[in-house]
């Protein structure tokens, strides 16, 4: 069985790993949120540009302006789709980091459980020793009272 110092060292290392995994998870979740916000911004800009395009069409535009609008809309669509891919990648990374954090947390908890069991066993042994000393003391007292 591992000594108390070894177990404390393992618990400290496991805690550090868990903390680092939690930080990585936090960064990954922030990246997901940022990617979603950027996607919403691009969607909003696209919708605004579509409205401008329709207004320009109603007012009458040249074929060259029409092609420019269409080319820009294609670029916006590409950017929106690219951002969706970024969201999927960020979510995948966040899921990986979540799994890594959970594994670190399970490891940390298992060391904590081992430590708790070791402390309980030590306490039980100490109580047993104390009871034995008390029994011996009581036996001596009874012997000398006769």
mmCIF file of N, CA, C and O in Angstrom, residues 59-117:
data_model
loop_
_atom_site.group_PDB
_atom_site.id
_atom_site.type_symbol
_atom_site.label_atom_id
_atom_site.label_comp_id
_atom_site.label_asym_id
_atom_site.label_seq_id
_atom_site.Cartn_x
_atom_site.Cartn_y
_atom_site.Cartn_z
ATOM 1 N N UNK A 59 -34.852 49.766 -56.798
ATOM 2 C CA UNK A 59 -34.544 51.096 -57.327
ATOM 3 C C UNK A 59 -33.946 50.990 -58.730
ATOM 4 O O UNK A 59 -33.894 51.989 -59.448
ATOM 5 N N UNK A 60 -33.496 49.799 -59.095
ATOM 6 C CA UNK A 60 -32.897 49.595 -60.422
ATOM 7 C C UNK A 60 -31.378 49.662 -60.330
ATOM 8 O O UNK A 60 -30.829 50.669 -59.884
ATOM 9 N N UNK A 61 -30.734 48.558 -60.700
ATOM 10 C CA UNK A 61 -29.271 48.539 -60.655
ATOM 11 C C UNK A 61 -28.722 48.063 -61.994
ATOM 12 O O UNK A 61 -29.413 47.409 -62.776
ATOM 13 N N UNK A 62 -27.484 48.383 -62.207
ATOM 14 C CA UNK A 62 -26.821 47.980 -63.458
ATOM 15 C C UNK A 62 -26.433 46.512 -63.378
ATOM 16 O O UNK A 62 -26.287 45.961 -62.270
ATOM 17 N N UNK A 63 -26.249 45.887 -64.520
ATOM 18 C CA UNK A 63 -25.804 44.489 -64.510
ATOM 19 C C UNK A 63 -24.474 44.303 -63.756
ATOM 20 O O UNK A 63 -24.276 43.303 -63.074
ATOM 21 N N UNK A 64 -23.590 45.273 -63.870
ATOM 22 C CA UNK A 64 -22.295 45.195 -63.171
ATOM 23 C C UNK A 64 -22.505 45.234 -61.659
ATOM 24 O O UNK A 64 -21.887 44.455 -60.926
ATOM 25 N N UNK A 65 -23.375 46.117 -61.181
ATOM 26 C CA UNK A 65 -23.672 46.199 -59.747
ATOM 27 C C UNK A 65 -24.338 44.909 -59.273
ATOM 28 O O UNK A 65 -24.048 44.406 -58.179
ATOM 29 N N UNK A 66 -25.202 44.338 -60.136
ATOM 30 C CA UNK A 66 -25.851 43.073 -59.798
ATOM 31 C C UNK A 66 -24.811 41.966 -59.614
ATOM 32 O O UNK A 66 -24.862 41.199 -58.647
ATOM 33 N N UNK A 67 -23.858 41.875 -60.557
ATOM 34 C CA UNK A 67 -22.806 40.856 -60.446
ATOM 35 C C UNK A 67 -21.953 41.080 -59.201
ATOM 36 O O UNK A 67 -21.557 40.126 -58.530
ATOM 37 N N UNK A 68 -21.682 42.325 -58.894
ATOM 38 C CA UNK A 68 -20.888 42.633 -57.690
ATOM 39 C C UNK A 68 -21.627 42.203 -56.427
ATOM 40 O O UNK A 68 -21.033 41.637 -55.506
ATOM 41 N N UNK A 69 -22.940 42.486 -56.375
ATOM 42 C CA UNK A 69 -23.751 42.045 -55.238
ATOM 43 C C UNK A 69 -23.709 40.518 -55.117
ATOM 44 O O UNK A 69 -23.513 39.967 -54.043
ATOM 45 N N UNK A 70 -23.917 39.837 -56.259
ATOM 46 C CA UNK A 70 -23.920 38.376 -56.250
ATOM 47 C C UNK A 70 -22.566 37.816 -55.805
ATOM 48 O O UNK A 70 -22.506 36.870 -55.017
ATOM 49 N N UNK A 71 -21.488 38.407 -56.309
ATOM 50 C CA UNK A 71 -20.148 37.935 -55.932
ATOM 51 C C UNK A 71 -19.919 38.136 -54.435
ATOM 52 O O UNK A 71 -19.373 37.251 -53.759
ATOM 53 N N UNK A 72 -20.355 39.275 -53.932
ATOM 54 C CA UNK A 72 -20.174 39.531 -52.509
ATOM 55 C C UNK A 72 -21.050 38.590 -51.671
ATOM 56 O O UNK A 72 -20.615 38.098 -50.623
ATOM 57 N N UNK A 73 -22.264 38.310 -52.144
ATOM 58 C CA UNK A 73 -23.147 37.378 -51.428
ATOM 59 C C UNK A 73 -22.520 35.982 -51.387
ATOM 60 O O UNK A 73 -22.590 35.289 -50.363
ATOM 61 N N UNK A 74 -21.900 35.577 -52.503
ATOM 62 C CA UNK A 74 -21.210 34.276 -52.527
ATOM 63 C C UNK A 74 -20.092 34.247 -51.492
ATOM 64 O O UNK A 74 -19.906 33.242 -50.793
ATOM 65 N N UNK A 75 -19.349 35.333 -51.392
ATOM 66 C CA UNK A 75 -18.264 35.408 -50.399
ATOM 67 C C UNK A 75 -18.818 35.368 -48.973
ATOM 68 O O UNK A 75 -18.250 34.713 -48.096
ATOM 69 N N UNK A 76 -19.922 36.063 -48.756
ATOM 70 C CA UNK A 76 -20.551 36.032 -47.437
ATOM 71 C C UNK A 76 -21.041 34.628 -47.097
ATOM 72 O O UNK A 76 -20.862 34.153 -45.968
ATOM 73 N N UNK A 77 -21.650 33.960 -48.075
ATOM 74 C CA UNK A 77 -22.111 32.584 -47.851
ATOM 75 C C UNK A 77 -20.939 31.664 -47.519
ATOM 76 O O UNK A 77 -21.038 30.807 -46.639
ATOM 77 N N UNK A 78 -19.843 31.858 -48.219
ATOM 78 C CA UNK A 78 -18.633 31.065 -47.945
ATOM 79 C C UNK A 78 -18.140 31.342 -46.529
ATOM 80 O O UNK A 78 -17.771 30.413 -45.799
ATOM 81 N N UNK A 79 -18.156 32.595 -46.122
ATOM 82 C CA UNK A 79 -17.717 32.951 -44.772
ATOM 83 C C UNK A 79 -18.653 32.357 -43.714
ATOM 84 O O UNK A 79 -18.188 31.845 -42.689
ATOM 85 N N UNK A 80 -19.949 32.404 -43.966
ATOM 86 C CA UNK A 80 -20.927 31.840 -43.022
ATOM 87 C C UNK A 80 -20.713 30.336 -42.894
ATOM 88 O O UNK A 80 -20.683 29.790 -41.786
ATOM 89 N N UNK A 81 -20.562 29.653 -44.026
ATOM 90 C CA UNK A 81 -20.336 28.203 -43.990
ATOM 91 C C UNK A 81 -18.994 27.861 -43.337
ATOM 92 O O UNK A 81 -18.897 26.874 -42.603
ATOM 93 N N UNK A 82 -17.985 28.665 -43.604
ATOM 94 C CA UNK A 82 -16.687 28.458 -42.956
ATOM 95 C C UNK A 82 -16.791 28.633 -41.446
ATOM 96 O O UNK A 82 -16.168 27.888 -40.677
ATOM 97 N N UNK A 83 -17.605 29.580 -41.038
ATOM 98 C CA UNK A 83 -17.784 29.807 -39.600
ATOM 99 C C UNK A 83 -18.547 28.657 -38.954
ATOM 100 O O UNK A 83 -18.268 28.278 -37.815
ATOM 101 N N UNK A 84 -19.494 28.071 -39.685
ATOM 102 C CA UNK A 84 -20.184 26.885 -39.176
ATOM 103 C C UNK A 84 -19.195 25.747 -38.960
ATOM 104 O O UNK A 84 -19.282 25.013 -37.966
ATOM 105 N N UNK A 85 -18.250 25.621 -39.872
ATOM 106 C CA UNK A 85 -17.209 24.597 -39.725
ATOM 107 C C UNK A 85 -16.339 24.899 -38.499
ATOM 108 O O UNK A 85 -15.952 23.987 -37.771
ATOM 109 N N UNK A 86 -16.062 26.161 -38.282
ATOM 110 C CA UNK A 86 -15.277 26.559 -37.103
ATOM 111 C C UNK A 86 -16.032 26.206 -35.820
ATOM 112 O O UNK A 86 -15.438 25.754 -34.847
ATOM 113 N N UNK A 87 -17.345 26.410 -35.825
ATOM 114 C CA UNK A 87 -18.166 26.058 -34.660
ATOM 115 C C UNK A 87 -18.089 24.556 -34.415
ATOM 116 O O UNK A 87 -17.880 24.111 -33.279
ATOM 117 N N UNK A 88 -18.255 23.766 -35.477
ATOM 118 C CA UNK A 88 -18.196 22.307 -35.326
ATOM 119 C C UNK A 88 -16.832 21.871 -34.778
ATOM 120 O O UNK A 88 -16.751 21.028 -33.879
ATOM 121 N N UNK A 89 -15.777 22.466 -35.295
ATOM 122 C CA UNK A 89 -14.427 22.122 -34.821
ATOM 123 C C UNK A 89 -14.248 22.526 -33.355
ATOM 124 O O UNK A 89 -13.708 21.759 -32.557
ATOM 125 N N UNK A 90 -14.714 23.713 -33.004
ATOM 126 C CA UNK A 90 -14.589 24.189 -31.615
ATOM 127 C C UNK A 90 -15.404 23.304 -30.671
ATOM 128 O O UNK A 90 -14.960 22.988 -29.559
ATOM 129 N N UNK A 91 -16.593 22.884 -31.102
ATOM 130 C CA UNK A 91 -17.420 22.005 -30.266
ATOM 131 C C UNK A 91 -16.757 20.636 -30.102
ATOM 132 O O UNK A 91 -16.795 20.053 -29.006
ATOM 133 N N UNK A 92 -16.159 20.129 -31.166
ATOM 134 C CA UNK A 92 -15.449 18.848 -31.095
ATOM 135 C C UNK A 92 -14.287 18.948 -30.108
ATOM 136 O O UNK A 92 -14.090 18.087 -29.258
ATOM 137 N N UNK A 93 -13.537 20.039 -30.208
ATOM 138 C CA UNK A 93 -12.391 20.258 -29.302
ATOM 139 C C UNK A 93 -12.878 20.384 -27.856
ATOM 140 O O UNK A 93 -12.262 19.840 -26.933
ATOM 141 N N UNK A 94 -13.966 21.097 -27.660
ATOM 142 C CA UNK A 94 -14.520 21.262 -26.308
ATOM 143 C C UNK A 94 -14.960 19.911 -25.749
ATOM 144 O O UNK A 94 -14.757 19.633 -24.563
ATOM 145 N N UNK A 95 -15.534 19.072 -26.602
ATOM 146 C CA UNK A 95 -15.965 17.742 -26.153
ATOM 147 C C UNK A 95 -14.756 16.895 -25.756
ATOM 148 O O UNK A 95 -14.793 16.182 -24.756
ATOM 149 N N UNK A 96 -13.688 16.986 -26.532
ATOM 150 C CA UNK A 96 -12.454 16.266 -26.186
ATOM 151 C C UNK A 96 -11.896 16.767 -24.859
ATOM 152 O O UNK A 96 -11.487 15.967 -24.008
ATOM 153 N N UNK A 97 -11.861 18.080 -24.685
ATOM 154 C CA UNK A 97 -11.334 18.651 -23.446
ATOM 155 C C UNK A 97 -12.227 18.309 -22.254
ATOM 156 O O UNK A 97 -11.736 18.110 -21.148
ATOM 157 N N UNK A 98 -13.518 18.213 -22.484
ATOM 158 C CA UNK A 98 -14.440 17.819 -21.413
ATOM 159 C C UNK A 98 -14.164 16.378 -20.994
ATOM 160 O O UNK A 98 -14.114 16.072 -19.795
ATOM 161 N N UNK A 99 -13.968 15.499 -21.965
ATOM 162 C CA UNK A 99 -13.650 14.106 -21.658
ATOM 163 C C UNK A 99 -12.329 13.996 -20.900
ATOM 164 O O UNK A 99 -12.217 13.215 -19.945
ATOM 165 N N UNK A 100 -11.345 14.773 -21.323
ATOM 166 C CA UNK A 100 -10.040 14.760 -20.638
ATOM 167 C C UNK A 100 -10.184 15.255 -19.205
ATOM 168 O O UNK A 100 -9.609 14.675 -18.277
ATOM 169 N N UNK A 101 -10.975 16.307 -19.004
ATOM 170 C CA UNK A 101 -11.192 16.827 -17.647
ATOM 171 C C UNK A 101 -11.890 15.781 -16.789
ATOM 172 O O UNK A 101 -11.535 15.581 -15.624
ATOM 173 N N UNK A 102 -12.901 15.128 -17.357
ATOM 174 C CA UNK A 102 -13.628 14.107 -16.600
ATOM 175 C C UNK A 102 -12.701 12.955 -16.200
ATOM 176 O O UNK A 102 -12.795 12.455 -15.074
ATOM 177 N N UNK A 103 -11.804 12.561 -17.099
ATOM 178 C CA UNK A 103 -10.857 11.490 -16.774
ATOM 179 C C UNK A 103 -9.923 11.929 -15.648
ATOM 180 O O UNK A 103 -9.659 11.153 -14.710
ATOM 181 N N UNK A 104 -9.445 13.161 -15.716
ATOM 182 C CA UNK A 104 -8.578 13.687 -14.649
ATOM 183 C C UNK A 104 -9.327 13.756 -13.322
ATOM 184 O O UNK A 104 -8.781 13.433 -12.267
ATOM 185 N N UNK A 105 -10.573 14.160 -13.386
ATOM 186 C CA UNK A 105 -11.383 14.275 -12.170
ATOM 187 C C UNK A 105 -11.638 12.899 -11.553
ATOM 188 O O UNK A 105 -11.580 12.738 -10.328
ATOM 189 N N UNK A 106 -11.900 11.895 -12.397
ATOM 190 C CA UNK A 106 -12.080 10.532 -11.880
ATOM 191 C C UNK A 106 -10.805 10.038 -11.197
ATOM 192 O O UNK A 106 -10.868 9.434 -10.118
ATOM 193 N N UNK A 107 -9.669 10.324 -11.812
ATOM 194 C CA UNK A 107 -8.374 9.917 -11.246
ATOM 195 C C UNK A 107 -8.159 10.610 -9.902
ATOM 196 O O UNK A 107 -7.765 9.980 -8.923
ATOM 197 N N UNK A 108 -8.433 11.900 -9.866
ATOM 198 C CA UNK A 108 -8.272 12.666 -8.618
ATOM 199 C C UNK A 108 -9.185 12.116 -7.527
ATOM 200 O O UNK A 108 -8.776 11.938 -6.376
ATOM 201 N N UNK A 109 -10.418 11.820 -7.907
ATOM 202 C CA UNK A 109 -11.373 11.290 -6.931
ATOM 203 C C UNK A 109 -10.961 9.903 -6.440
ATOM 204 O O UNK A 109 -11.167 9.575 -5.268
ATOM 205 N N UNK A 110 -10.377 9.099 -7.312
ATOM 206 C CA UNK A 110 -9.950 7.761 -6.878
ATOM 207 C C UNK A 110 -8.815 7.875 -5.866
ATOM 208 O O UNK A 110 -8.789 7.139 -4.875
ATOM 209 N N UNK A 111 -7.886 8.803 -6.082
ATOM 210 C CA UNK A 111 -6.817 9.020 -5.092
ATOM 211 C C UNK A 111 -7.393 9.545 -3.785
ATOM 212 O O UNK A 111 -6.958 9.162 -2.701
ATOM 213 N N UNK A 112 -8.379 10.415 -3.904
ATOM 214 C CA UNK A 112 -9.023 10.952 -2.707
ATOM 215 C C UNK A 112 -9.713 9.831 -1.929
ATOM 216 O O UNK A 112 -9.640 9.775 -0.697
ATOM 217 N N UNK A 113 -10.367 8.936 -2.649
ATOM 218 C CA UNK A 113 -11.036 7.793 -2.011
ATOM 219 C C UNK A 113 -10.012 6.891 -1.327
ATOM 220 O O UNK A 113 -10.223 6.445 -0.187
ATOM 221 N N UNK A 114 -8.900 6.628 -2.021
ATOM 222 C CA UNK A 114 -7.830 5.820 -1.410
ATOM 223 C C UNK A 114 -7.315 6.482 -0.139
ATOM 224 O O UNK A 114 -7.086 5.811 0.874
ATOM 225 N N UNK A 115 -7.142 7.782 -0.196
ATOM 226 C CA UNK A 115 -6.667 8.519 0.972
ATOM 227 C C UNK A 115 -7.667 8.422 2.119
ATOM 228 O O UNK A 115 -7.286 8.202 3.273
ATOM 229 N N UNK A 116 -8.946 8.588 1.807
ATOM 230 C CA UNK A 116 -9.986 8.494 2.834
ATOM 231 C C UNK A 116 -9.991 7.107 3.475
ATOM 232 O O UNK A 116 -10.115 6.977 4.696
ATOM 233 N N UNK A 117 -9.854 6.088 2.643
ATOM 234 C CA UNK A 117 -9.817 4.722 3.169
ATOM 235 C C UNK A 117 -8.594 4.497 4.051
ATOM 236 O O UNK A 117 -8.691 3.851 5.102
#
